[in-house]
Amino acid sequence: MQENKYYSVRMRASKNQSHEKGGQHLSGGEQLVTYSDIKQAVDALLAKSLSHSRGKPDFMQIQFERVDGLVQHLNPLPVTTNTVHSTEQGQQLARQLLEKAGIPPQTIQKAYQLLMKYSGLSGAMLVDIHSGKRLDEPNQKGIRVSRMDWPEENFKKWTLFSQMAPSARVKEAMTLAVKVSGHPAAVAELCWSDDPDYVTGYVAGKQIGYQRITNLKEYGDERGCRIFFVNGLEDITDYIRYLKTQPVLVQWEEHNDI
Ligand code: WAQ
Ligand code: MG
C-alpha cells in the first residue's frame, strides 16, 4: 500500500558556497510525508529557503528518500508560554528550567561556554549532563535531527485546543522537541532561533514539557542555539542513530490532554 510508505524530505541552504565548503548556514527543514504529499513538501521547503530572514541562499539542496521501518507516534509535550520582559529575564528563566529538568548548574555554565566557542552550527550540540562536555563531533556542525513531522490537520486541532497560533515554526519546533525528548538518553533541550526576527525560544524535557520563553535573545541577533542535554551513561551512539533515522510522527489526541 503506497500510502503507508513514508518519505523523508530535507532541505538545507547556505551562502558563500555549500556547508561542506565552509559556507554560512541559512536555513534547513525536514518533513516526513507520504508519496502524494512529496510535491507539497518540496514546494514548502523551497519557499522557506527562498524567503528567509537570514538572507538569500547561493547553495540549496532538497532531497527525498523513502524511509523503511516502523513509524513511532508520539504525543506533543504539554505547552506553557512564559512571558518575560527582557532577554536577561528570559535567560534567567531558561537556566532555572534547565535546573528543574535535572541539569546541574556547572553543566549549564559549561554549555553556555560551548555556545560561545561553537557558533553558526546547522545542527544541535549534545552535552553530557555529568561532565558538561560536548559529545558529538566538536569540529562538525552538530547533529541534524530528521525524519519527523506533525500532520497538518492534527496540528491545527491541537492549536485550537491549546490556543496557540498555527505557525509552521511552532509546529517544527514542537515536532523536533517531541522527537528529541522521546529517547531514554534525553534529559532536556535548550533552543532559540538563529533567525534575526524571532526571539521566542524554549526549554523542553519529558518532565517540564515544552516551556516557551518569549525573549531569549535580542532582536536582530543571528546567533541561534540548540543544545540537547543528555545522560552520558546511556547509549549515545544509539541516541544519535535515533535522532537521524527513526521516523517519528507527532499525534495529538484530545483525551490525553484533559
Ligand atoms: N536538528 C538539529 N538542530 C537543528 C535542526 C534540526 N532539525 N533545525 C534547526 N536546528 C538548530 C540549528 O543549529 C539552528 O541554527 C538552530 O537550531 C535554530 O533553528 O514555540 O526557529 O529553525 O514559538 O531557527 C523556537 C520557538 C523556534 C518556537 C526555534 O529555530 C515557538 C527556531 P531555527
Ligand atoms: Mg533558523
PDB file of C-alpha atoms and ligand atoms in Angstrom:
ATOM      1  CA  MET A   1       0.000   0.000   0.000  1.00  0.00           C
ATOM      2  CA  GLN A   2       1.642   3.142  -1.306  1.00  0.00           C
ATOM      3  CA  GLU A   3       0.184   5.497   1.308  1.00  0.00           C
ATOM      4  CA  ASN A   4       1.758   3.636   4.207  1.00  0.00           C
ATOM      5  CA  LYS A   5       5.236   4.341   2.966  1.00  0.00           C
ATOM      6  CA  TYR A   6       6.881   7.483   4.221  1.00  0.00           C
ATOM      7  CA  TYR A   7       9.419   9.731   2.573  1.00  0.00           C
ATOM      8  CA  SER A   8      11.892  11.925   4.366  1.00  0.00           C
ATOM      9  CA  VAL A   9      12.154  15.295   2.590  1.00  0.00           C
ATOM     10  CA  ARG A  10      15.064  17.517   3.581  1.00  0.00           C
ATOM     11  CA  MET A  11      16.334  20.948   2.641  1.00  0.00           C
ATOM     12  CA  ARG A  12      19.477  22.879   3.527  1.00  0.00           C
ATOM     13  CA  ALA A  13      20.547  26.258   2.236  1.00  0.00           C
ATOM     14  CA  SER A  14      23.666  28.339   2.723  1.00  0.00           C
ATOM     15  CA  LYS A  15      25.500  31.367   1.421  1.00  0.00           C
ATOM     16  CA  ASN A  16      29.098  31.799   0.291  1.00  0.00           C
ATOM     17  CA  GLN A  17      29.066  28.219  -1.008  1.00  0.00           C
ATOM     18  CA  SER A  18      27.801  24.955   0.402  1.00  0.00           C
ATOM     19  CA  HIS A  19      28.066  23.871   4.037  1.00  0.00           C
ATOM     20  CA  GLU A  20      30.900  21.462   3.119  1.00  0.00           C
ATOM     21  CA  LYS A  21      32.892  24.255   1.509  1.00  0.00           C
ATOM     22  CA  GLY A  22      32.613  26.419   4.612  1.00  0.00           C
ATOM     23  CA  GLY A  23      29.501  28.353   3.586  1.00  0.00           C
ATOM     24  CA  GLN A  24      27.248  30.006   6.148  1.00  0.00           C
ATOM     25  CA  HIS A  25      24.139  28.033   7.092  1.00  0.00           C
ATOM     26  CA  LEU A  26      20.940  29.959   6.340  1.00  0.00           C
ATOM     27  CA  SER A  27      18.058  27.558   6.739  1.00  0.00           C
ATOM     28  CA  GLY A  28      17.039  23.941   6.765  1.00  0.00           C
ATOM     29  CA  GLY A  29      13.908  21.886   7.075  1.00  0.00           C
ATOM     30  CA  GLU A  30      12.714  18.345   7.335  1.00  0.00           C
ATOM     31  CA  GLN A  31       9.395  16.684   6.676  1.00  0.00           C
ATOM     32  CA  LEU A  32       8.092  13.126   6.733  1.00  0.00           C
ATOM     33  CA  VAL A  33       5.269  12.582   4.265  1.00  0.00           C
ATOM     34  CA  THR A  34       3.503  10.027   2.104  1.00  0.00           C
ATOM     35  CA  TYR A  35       4.146   9.896  -1.644  1.00  0.00           C
ATOM     36  CA  SER A  36       1.207  12.100  -2.565  1.00  0.00           C
ATOM     37  CA  ASP A  37       2.487  14.908  -0.317  1.00  0.00           C
ATOM     38  CA  ILE A  38       6.072  14.997  -1.599  1.00  0.00           C
ATOM     39  CA  LYS A  39       5.432  17.822  -4.055  1.00  0.00           C
ATOM     40  CA  GLN A  40       3.798  19.957  -1.383  1.00  0.00           C
ATOM     41  CA  ALA A  41       6.709  19.292   0.984  1.00  0.00           C
ATOM     42  CA  VAL A  42       9.330  20.212  -1.625  1.00  0.00           C
ATOM     43  CA  ASP A  43       7.405  23.389  -2.530  1.00  0.00           C
ATOM     44  CA  ALA A  44       7.110  24.405   1.121  1.00  0.00           C
ATOM     45  CA  LEU A  45      10.823  23.836   1.786  1.00  0.00           C
ATOM     46  CA  LEU A  46      11.774  25.729  -1.378  1.00  0.00           C
ATOM     47  CA  ALA A  47       9.579  28.669  -0.350  1.00  0.00           C
ATOM     48  CA  LYS A  48      11.032  28.595   3.161  1.00  0.00           C
ATOM     49  CA  SER A  49      14.589  28.897   1.941  1.00  0.00           C
ATOM     50  CA  LEU A  50      13.976  31.478  -0.807  1.00  0.00           C
ATOM     51  CA  SER A  51      12.285  33.958   1.507  1.00  0.00           C
ATOM     52  CA  HIS A  52      14.338  33.517   4.648  1.00  0.00           C
ATOM     53  CA  SER A  53      15.135  36.356   7.038  1.00  0.00           C
ATOM     54  CA  ARG A  54      18.792  35.188   7.268  1.00  0.00           C
ATOM     55  CA  GLY A  55      19.351  36.018   3.601  1.00  0.00           C
ATOM     56  CA  LYS A  56      19.341  34.707   0.050  1.00  0.00           C
ATOM     57  CA  PRO A  57      20.996  31.331  -0.482  1.00  0.00           C
ATOM     58  CA  ASP A  58      23.575  30.685  -3.169  1.00  0.00           C
ATOM     59  CA  PHE A  59      23.501  26.974  -2.422  1.00  0.00           C
ATOM     60  CA  MET A  60      20.469  24.826  -1.727  1.00  0.00           C
ATOM     61  CA  GLN A  61      19.806  21.128  -1.687  1.00  0.00           C
ATOM     62  CA  ILE A  62      16.398  19.480  -1.440  1.00  0.00           C
ATOM     63  CA  GLN A  63      16.188  15.726  -1.422  1.00  0.00           C
ATOM     64  CA  PHE A  64      13.744  12.999  -0.606  1.00  0.00           C
ATOM     65  CA  GLU A  65      14.210   9.354   0.201  1.00  0.00           C
ATOM     66  CA  ARG A  66      11.933   6.525   1.210  1.00  0.00           C
ATOM     67  CA  VAL A  67      12.181   5.582   4.847  1.00  0.00           C
ATOM     68  CA  ASP A  68      11.877   1.999   5.953  1.00  0.00           C
ATOM     69  CA  GLY A  69      10.960   0.792   9.399  1.00  0.00           C
ATOM     70  CA  LEU A  70       8.046   1.438  11.678  1.00  0.00           C
ATOM     71  CA  VAL A  71       6.917   4.987  12.331  1.00  0.00           C
ATOM     72  CA  GLN A  72       6.798   5.877  16.008  1.00  0.00           C
ATOM     73  CA  HIS A  73       3.808   8.014  17.026  1.00  0.00           C
ATOM     74  CA  LEU A  74       4.426  10.387  19.927  1.00  0.00           C
ATOM     75  CA  ASN A  75       2.222  12.875  21.786  1.00  0.00           C
ATOM     76  CA  PRO A  76       3.062  16.577  21.776  1.00  0.00           C
ATOM     77  CA  LEU A  77       4.635  17.799  25.007  1.00  0.00           C
ATOM     78  CA  PRO A  78       2.401  19.921  27.269  1.00  0.00           C
ATOM     79  CA  VAL A  79       2.971  23.553  26.291  1.00  0.00           C
ATOM     80  CA  THR A  80       3.449  26.575  28.554  1.00  0.00           C
ATOM     81  CA  THR A  81       4.189  30.127  27.390  1.00  0.00           C
ATOM     82  CA  ASN A  82       6.291  32.166  29.805  1.00  0.00           C
ATOM     83  CA  THR A  83       6.077  35.891  29.066  1.00  0.00           C
ATOM     84  CA  VAL A  84       9.222  37.772  30.011  1.00  0.00           C
ATOM     85  CA  HIS A  85      10.087  41.433  29.615  1.00  0.00           C
ATOM     86  CA  SER A  86      13.767  41.285  28.735  1.00  0.00           C
ATOM     87  CA  THR A  87      16.389  38.906  27.352  1.00  0.00           C
ATOM     88  CA  GLU A  88      18.079  38.794  30.775  1.00  0.00           C
ATOM     89  CA  GLN A  89      14.858  37.729  32.445  1.00  0.00           C
ATOM     90  CA  GLY A  90      14.300  35.122  29.710  1.00  0.00           C
ATOM     91  CA  GLN A  91      17.798  33.702  30.018  1.00  0.00           C
ATOM     92  CA  GLN A  92      17.500  33.539  33.796  1.00  0.00           C
ATOM     93  CA  LEU A  93      14.264  31.596  33.482  1.00  0.00           C
ATOM     94  CA  ALA A  94      15.847  29.251  30.922  1.00  0.00           C
ATOM     95  CA  ARG A  95      18.581  28.373  33.407  1.00  0.00           C
ATOM     96  CA  GLN A  96      16.030  27.796  36.179  1.00  0.00           C
ATOM     97  CA  LEU A  97      14.009  25.485  33.951  1.00  0.00           C
ATOM     98  CA  LEU A  98      17.124  23.546  32.938  1.00  0.00           C
ATOM     99  CA  GLU A  99      17.944  23.040  36.617  1.00  0.00           C
ATOM    100  CA  LYS A 100      14.389  21.921  37.251  1.00  0.00           C
ATOM    101  CA  ALA A 101      14.794  19.397  34.434  1.00  0.00           C
ATOM    102  CA  GLY A 102      17.806  17.938  36.256  1.00  0.00           C
ATOM    103  CA  ILE A 103      20.818  19.695  34.724  1.00  0.00           C
ATOM    104  CA  PRO A 104      23.488  20.600  37.315  1.00  0.00           C
ATOM    105  CA  PRO A 105      24.344  24.364  37.373  1.00  0.00           C
ATOM    106  CA  GLN A 106      28.024  23.703  36.470  1.00  0.00           C
ATOM    107  CA  THR A 107      26.880  21.856  33.341  1.00  0.00           C
ATOM    108  CA  ILE A 108      24.608  24.734  32.360  1.00  0.00           C
ATOM    109  CA  GLN A 109      27.548  27.105  32.801  1.00  0.00           C
ATOM    110  CA  LYS A 110      29.768  24.909  30.613  1.00  0.00           C
ATOM    111  CA  ALA A 111      27.082  24.622  27.953  1.00  0.00           C
ATOM    112  CA  TYR A 112      26.936  28.415  27.625  1.00  0.00           C
ATOM    113  CA  GLN A 113      30.738  28.464  27.234  1.00  0.00           C
ATOM    114  CA  LEU A 114      30.470  25.850  24.464  1.00  0.00           C
ATOM    115  CA  LEU A 115      27.850  28.011  22.786  1.00  0.00           C
ATOM    116  CA  MET A 116      30.286  30.948  22.599  1.00  0.00           C
ATOM    117  CA  LYS A 117      33.027  28.682  21.251  1.00  0.00           C
ATOM    118  CA  TYR A 118      30.977  26.927  18.570  1.00  0.00           C
ATOM    119  CA  SER A 119      28.647  29.342  16.848  1.00  0.00           C
ATOM    120  CA  GLY A 120      26.968  29.091  13.450  1.00  0.00           C
ATOM    121  CA  LEU A 121      26.047  25.409  13.712  1.00  0.00           C
ATOM    122  CA  SER A 122      23.403  23.951  11.421  1.00  0.00           C
ATOM    123  CA  GLY A 123      22.544  21.196  13.900  1.00  0.00           C
ATOM    124  CA  ALA A 124      22.500  20.659  17.662  1.00  0.00           C
ATOM    125  CA  MET A 125      25.263  20.116  20.202  1.00  0.00           C
ATOM    126  CA  LEU A 126      24.951  17.154  22.528  1.00  0.00           C
ATOM    127  CA  VAL A 127      26.135  17.989  26.042  1.00  0.00           C
ATOM    128  CA  ASP A 128      26.666  15.414  28.779  1.00  0.00           C
ATOM    129  CA  ILE A 129      24.826  16.415  31.971  1.00  0.00           C
ATOM    130  CA  HIS A 130      27.551  14.892  34.190  1.00  0.00           C
ATOM    131  CA  SER A 131      30.709  16.375  32.664  1.00  0.00           C
ATOM    132  CA  GLY A 132      29.354  19.343  30.693  1.00  0.00           C
ATOM    133  CA  LYS A 133      31.384  18.084  27.720  1.00  0.00           C
ATOM    134  CA  ARG A 134      30.252  18.129  24.113  1.00  0.00           C
ATOM    135  CA  LEU A 135      29.590  14.554  22.976  1.00  0.00           C
ATOM    136  CA  ASP A 136      29.020  14.988  19.243  1.00  0.00           C
ATOM    137  CA  GLU A 137      31.998  15.606  16.934  1.00  0.00           C
ATOM    138  CA  PRO A 138      33.310  19.025  18.135  1.00  0.00           C
ATOM    139  CA  ASN A 139      34.557  20.165  14.738  1.00  0.00           C
ATOM    140  CA  GLN A 140      31.365  19.326  12.935  1.00  0.00           C
ATOM    141  CA  LYS A 141      28.220  21.386  12.504  1.00  0.00           C
ATOM    142  CA  GLY A 142      26.168  19.499  15.111  1.00  0.00           C
ATOM    143  CA  ILE A 143      23.635  16.697  14.836  1.00  0.00           C
ATOM    144  CA  ARG A 144      20.737  17.390  12.488  1.00  0.00           C
ATOM    145  CA  VAL A 145      17.517  15.642  13.539  1.00  0.00           C
ATOM    146  CA  SER A 146      15.316  14.497  10.675  1.00  0.00           C
ATOM    147  CA  ARG A 147      12.561  12.057   9.704  1.00  0.00           C
ATOM    148  CA  MET A 148       9.891  13.689  11.840  1.00  0.00           C
ATOM    149  CA  ASP A 149       6.705  15.616  11.163  1.00  0.00           C
ATOM    150  CA  TRP A 150       3.288  16.540  12.505  1.00  0.00           C
ATOM    151  CA  PRO A 151       0.433  16.065  10.022  1.00  0.00           C
ATOM    152  CA  GLU A 152      -1.148  19.476   9.419  1.00  0.00           C
ATOM    153  CA  GLU A 153      -4.729  18.585  10.283  1.00  0.00           C
ATOM    154  CA  ASN A 154      -3.832  17.097  13.633  1.00  0.00           C
ATOM    155  CA  PHE A 155      -1.518  20.045  14.381  1.00  0.00           C
ATOM    156  CA  LYS A 156      -4.351  22.506  13.616  1.00  0.00           C
ATOM    157  CA  LYS A 157      -6.667  20.713  16.049  1.00  0.00           C
ATOM    158  CA  TRP A 158      -4.008  20.922  18.718  1.00  0.00           C
ATOM    159  CA  THR A 159      -3.507  24.676  18.134  1.00  0.00           C
ATOM    160  CA  LEU A 160      -7.227  25.283  18.599  1.00  0.00           C
ATOM    161  CA  PHE A 161      -7.255  23.269  21.787  1.00  0.00           C
ATOM    162  CA  SER A 162      -4.041  24.819  23.132  1.00  0.00           C
ATOM    163  CA  GLN A 163      -4.858  28.365  21.998  1.00  0.00           C
ATOM    164  CA  MET A 164      -1.659  28.565  20.001  1.00  0.00           C
ATOM    165  CA  ALA A 165      -1.203  30.354  16.676  1.00  0.00           C
ATOM    166  CA  PRO A 166      -0.998  27.727  13.890  1.00  0.00           C
ATOM    167  CA  SER A 167       2.520  28.705  12.772  1.00  0.00           C
ATOM    168  CA  ALA A 168       4.819  26.399  10.839  1.00  0.00           C
ATOM    169  CA  ARG A 169       7.638  27.426  13.167  1.00  0.00           C
ATOM    170  CA  VAL A 170       5.819  26.249  16.287  1.00  0.00           C
ATOM    171  CA  LYS A 171       4.904  23.016  14.528  1.00  0.00           C
ATOM    172  CA  GLU A 172       8.507  22.348  13.510  1.00  0.00           C
ATOM    173  CA  ALA A 173       9.923  23.255  16.918  1.00  0.00           C
ATOM    174  CA  MET A 174       7.431  21.150  18.886  1.00  0.00           C
ATOM    175  CA  THR A 175       7.920  18.237  16.490  1.00  0.00           C
ATOM    176  CA  LEU A 176      11.671  18.353  16.968  1.00  0.00           C
ATOM    177  CA  ALA A 177      11.347  18.713  20.762  1.00  0.00           C
ATOM    178  CA  VAL A 178       8.996  15.721  20.893  1.00  0.00           C
ATOM    179  CA  LYS A 179      11.363  13.529  18.926  1.00  0.00           C
ATOM    180  CA  VAL A 180      14.454  14.693  20.829  1.00  0.00           C
ATOM    181  CA  SER A 181      12.854  14.019  24.236  1.00  0.00           C
ATOM    182  CA  GLY A 182      11.478  10.635  23.177  1.00  0.00           C
ATOM    183  CA  HIS A 183      14.621   8.602  23.938  1.00  0.00           C
ATOM    184  CA  PRO A 184      15.981   7.430  27.310  1.00  0.00           C
ATOM    185  CA  ALA A 185      19.258   9.398  26.851  1.00  0.00           C
ATOM    186  CA  ALA A 186      17.416  12.748  26.585  1.00  0.00           C
ATOM    187  CA  VAL A 187      17.213  14.992  29.659  1.00  0.00           C
ATOM    188  CA  ALA A 188      16.419  18.486  28.328  1.00  0.00           C
ATOM    189  CA  GLU A 189      16.732  20.782  25.336  1.00  0.00           C
ATOM    190  CA  LEU A 190      17.570  24.488  25.105  1.00  0.00           C
ATOM    191  CA  CYS A 191      16.695  26.346  21.915  1.00  0.00           C
ATOM    192  CA  TRP A 192      16.345  29.715  20.328  1.00  0.00           C
ATOM    193  CA  SER A 193      16.265  30.597  16.657  1.00  0.00           C
ATOM    194  CA  ASP A 194      19.143  31.869  14.548  1.00  0.00           C
ATOM    195  CA  ASP A 195      16.625  33.967  12.568  1.00  0.00           C
ATOM    196  CA  PRO A 196      17.189  37.653  13.441  1.00  0.00           C
ATOM    197  CA  ASP A 197      13.455  38.391  13.643  1.00  0.00           C
ATOM    198  CA  TYR A 198      12.404  35.618  16.049  1.00  0.00           C
ATOM    199  CA  VAL A 199      13.257  35.960  19.740  1.00  0.00           C
ATOM    200  CA  THR A 200      10.996  33.359  21.384  1.00  0.00           C
ATOM    201  CA  GLY A 201      12.788  30.163  22.388  1.00  0.00           C
ATOM    202  CA  TYR A 202      12.151  27.237  24.704  1.00  0.00           C
ATOM    203  CA  VAL A 203      13.401  24.743  27.219  1.00  0.00           C
ATOM    204  CA  ALA A 204      11.874  21.300  26.813  1.00  0.00           C
ATOM    205  CA  GLY A 205      12.028  17.961  28.541  1.00  0.00           C
ATOM    206  CA  LYS A 206       9.962  14.938  29.465  1.00  0.00           C
ATOM    207  CA  GLN A 207       9.146  16.302  32.948  1.00  0.00           C
ATOM    208  CA  ILE A 208       8.853  20.034  32.300  1.00  0.00           C
ATOM    209  CA  GLY A 209       7.149  19.827  28.900  1.00  0.00           C
ATOM    210  CA  TYR A 210       7.608  22.471  26.187  1.00  0.00           C
ATOM    211  CA  GLN A 211       8.297  25.731  28.026  1.00  0.00           C
ATOM    212  CA  ARG A 212       8.238  28.649  25.631  1.00  0.00           C
ATOM    213  CA  ILE A 213      10.050  31.807  26.738  1.00  0.00           C
ATOM    214  CA  THR A 214       9.056  34.938  24.830  1.00  0.00           C
ATOM    215  CA  ASN A 215      12.528  36.506  24.769  1.00  0.00           C
ATOM    216  CA  LEU A 216      15.801  34.591  24.777  1.00  0.00           C
ATOM    217  CA  LYS A 217      17.885  36.914  22.604  1.00  0.00           C
ATOM    218  CA  GLU A 218      17.980  40.468  21.302  1.00  0.00           C
ATOM    219  CA  TYR A 219      16.043  41.260  18.147  1.00  0.00           C
ATOM    220  CA  GLY A 220      18.434  41.279  15.147  1.00  0.00           C
ATOM    221  CA  ASP A 221      20.853  38.756  16.655  1.00  0.00           C
ATOM    222  CA  GLU A 222      21.677  35.924  14.235  1.00  0.00           C
ATOM    223  CA  ARG A 223      23.198  33.614  16.818  1.00  0.00           C
ATOM    224  CA  GLY A 224      20.917  30.661  17.477  1.00  0.00           C
ATOM    225  CA  CYS A 225      21.158  27.835  19.968  1.00  0.00           C
ATOM    226  CA  ARG A 226      20.236  24.195  20.066  1.00  0.00           C
ATOM    227  CA  ILE A 227      21.637  22.059  22.837  1.00  0.00           C
ATOM    228  CA  PHE A 228      20.474  18.553  23.724  1.00  0.00           C
ATOM    229  CA  PHE A 229      21.436  17.726  27.297  1.00  0.00           C
ATOM    230  CA  VAL A 230      21.942  14.003  27.527  1.00  0.00           C
ATOM    231  CA  ASN A 231      22.664  11.464  30.203  1.00  0.00           C
ATOM    232  CA  GLY A 232      26.084  10.276  29.028  1.00  0.00           C
ATOM    233  CA  LEU A 233      25.607   6.987  30.878  1.00  0.00           C
ATOM    234  CA  GLU A 234      23.043   5.961  28.273  1.00  0.00           C
ATOM    235  CA  ASP A 235      23.987   4.717  24.804  1.00  0.00           C
ATOM    236  CA  ILE A 236      24.790   7.927  22.922  1.00  0.00           C
ATOM    237  CA  THR A 237      25.535   6.186  19.636  1.00  0.00           C
ATOM    238  CA  ASP A 238      22.043   4.749  19.760  1.00  0.00           C
ATOM    239  CA  TYR A 239      20.635   8.201  20.560  1.00  0.00           C
ATOM    240  CA  ILE A 240      22.356   9.788  17.549  1.00  0.00           C
ATOM    241  CA  ARG A 241      21.153   6.978  15.315  1.00  0.00           C
ATOM    242  CA  TYR A 242      17.605   7.515  16.646  1.00  0.00           C
ATOM    243  CA  LEU A 243      17.780  11.301  16.044  1.00  0.00           C
ATOM    244  CA  LYS A 244      18.940  10.866  12.460  1.00  0.00           C
ATOM    245  CA  THR A 245      16.993   7.833  11.320  1.00  0.00           C
ATOM    246  CA  GLN A 246      13.981   6.849  13.448  1.00  0.00           C
ATOM    247  CA  PRO A 247      10.767   8.032  11.724  1.00  0.00           C
ATOM    248  CA  VAL A 248       8.543   9.892  14.207  1.00  0.00           C
ATOM    249  CA  LEU A 249       5.118  11.476  13.745  1.00  0.00           C
ATOM    250  CA  VAL A 250       3.523  13.664  16.373  1.00  0.00           C
ATOM    251  CA  GLN A 251      -0.069  12.748  17.020  1.00  0.00           C
ATOM    252  CA  TRP A 252      -2.303  14.625  19.401  1.00  0.00           C
ATOM    253  CA  GLU A 253      -5.396  13.057  20.908  1.00  0.00           C
ATOM    254  CA  GLU A 254      -7.682  15.294  22.878  1.00  0.00           C
ATOM    255  CA  HIS A 255      -8.357  12.829  25.672  1.00  0.00           C
ATOM    256  CA  ASN A 256      -4.633  12.671  26.509  1.00  0.00           C
ATOM    257  CA  ASP A 257      -4.589  16.362  27.278  1.00  0.00           C
ATOM    258  CA  ILE A 258      -7.540  16.688  29.628  1.00  0.00           C
TER     259      ILE A 258
HETATM  260  N1  WAQ B   1      18.191  19.256  14.013  1.00  0.00           N
HETATM  261  C1  WAQ B   1      19.118  19.769  14.835  1.00  0.00           C
HETATM  262  N2  WAQ B   1      19.303  21.080  15.020  1.00  0.00           N
HETATM  263  C2  WAQ B   1      18.513  21.915  14.349  1.00  0.00           C
HETATM  264  C3  WAQ B   1      17.501  21.458  13.468  1.00  0.00           C
HETATM  265  C4  WAQ B   1      17.355  20.050  13.309  1.00  0.00           C
HETATM  266  N3  WAQ B   1      16.454  19.534  12.501  1.00  0.00           N
HETATM  267  N4  WAQ B   1      16.878  22.535  12.954  1.00  0.00           N
HETATM  268  C5  WAQ B   1      17.470  23.612  13.475  1.00  0.00           C
HETATM  269  N5  WAQ B   1      18.476  23.247  14.297  1.00  0.00           N
HETATM  270  C6  WAQ B   1      19.396  24.117  15.059  1.00  0.00           C
HETATM  271  C7  WAQ B   1      20.358  24.871  14.148  1.00  0.00           C
HETATM  272  O1  WAQ B   1      21.610  24.987  14.770  1.00  0.00           O
HETATM  273  C8  WAQ B   1      19.722  26.230  14.019  1.00  0.00           C
HETATM  274  O2  WAQ B   1      20.677  27.229  13.838  1.00  0.00           O
HETATM  275  C9  WAQ B   1      19.023  26.387  15.373  1.00  0.00           C
HETATM  276  O3  WAQ B   1      18.654  25.081  15.770  1.00  0.00           O
HETATM  277  C10 WAQ B   1      17.794  27.246  15.310  1.00  0.00           C
HETATM  278  O4  WAQ B   1      16.910  26.739  14.313  1.00  0.00           O
HETATM  279  O5  WAQ B   1       7.390  27.916  20.206  1.00  0.00           O
HETATM  280  O6  WAQ B   1      13.010  28.673  14.776  1.00  0.00           O
HETATM  281  O7  WAQ B   1      14.876  26.675  12.928  1.00  0.00           O
HETATM  282  O8  WAQ B   1       7.495  29.878  19.243  1.00  0.00           O
HETATM  283  O9  WAQ B   1      15.956  28.924  13.509  1.00  0.00           O
HETATM  284  C11 WAQ B   1      11.651  28.027  18.816  1.00  0.00           C
HETATM  285  C12 WAQ B   1      10.389  28.633  19.393  1.00  0.00           C
HETATM  286  C13 WAQ B   1      11.981  28.454  17.412  1.00  0.00           C
HETATM  287  C14 WAQ B   1       9.158  28.269  18.630  1.00  0.00           C
HETATM  288  C15 WAQ B   1      13.256  27.794  17.002  1.00  0.00           C
HETATM  289  O10 WAQ B   1      14.866  27.502  15.310  1.00  0.00           O
HETATM  290  C16 WAQ B   1       7.919  28.707  19.412  1.00  0.00           C
HETATM  291  C17 WAQ B   1      13.667  28.044  15.577  1.00  0.00           C
HETATM  292  P1  WAQ B   1      15.617  27.503  13.908  1.00  0.00           P
HETATM  293 MG    MG B   2      16.747  29.332  11.587  1.00  0.00          MG
END
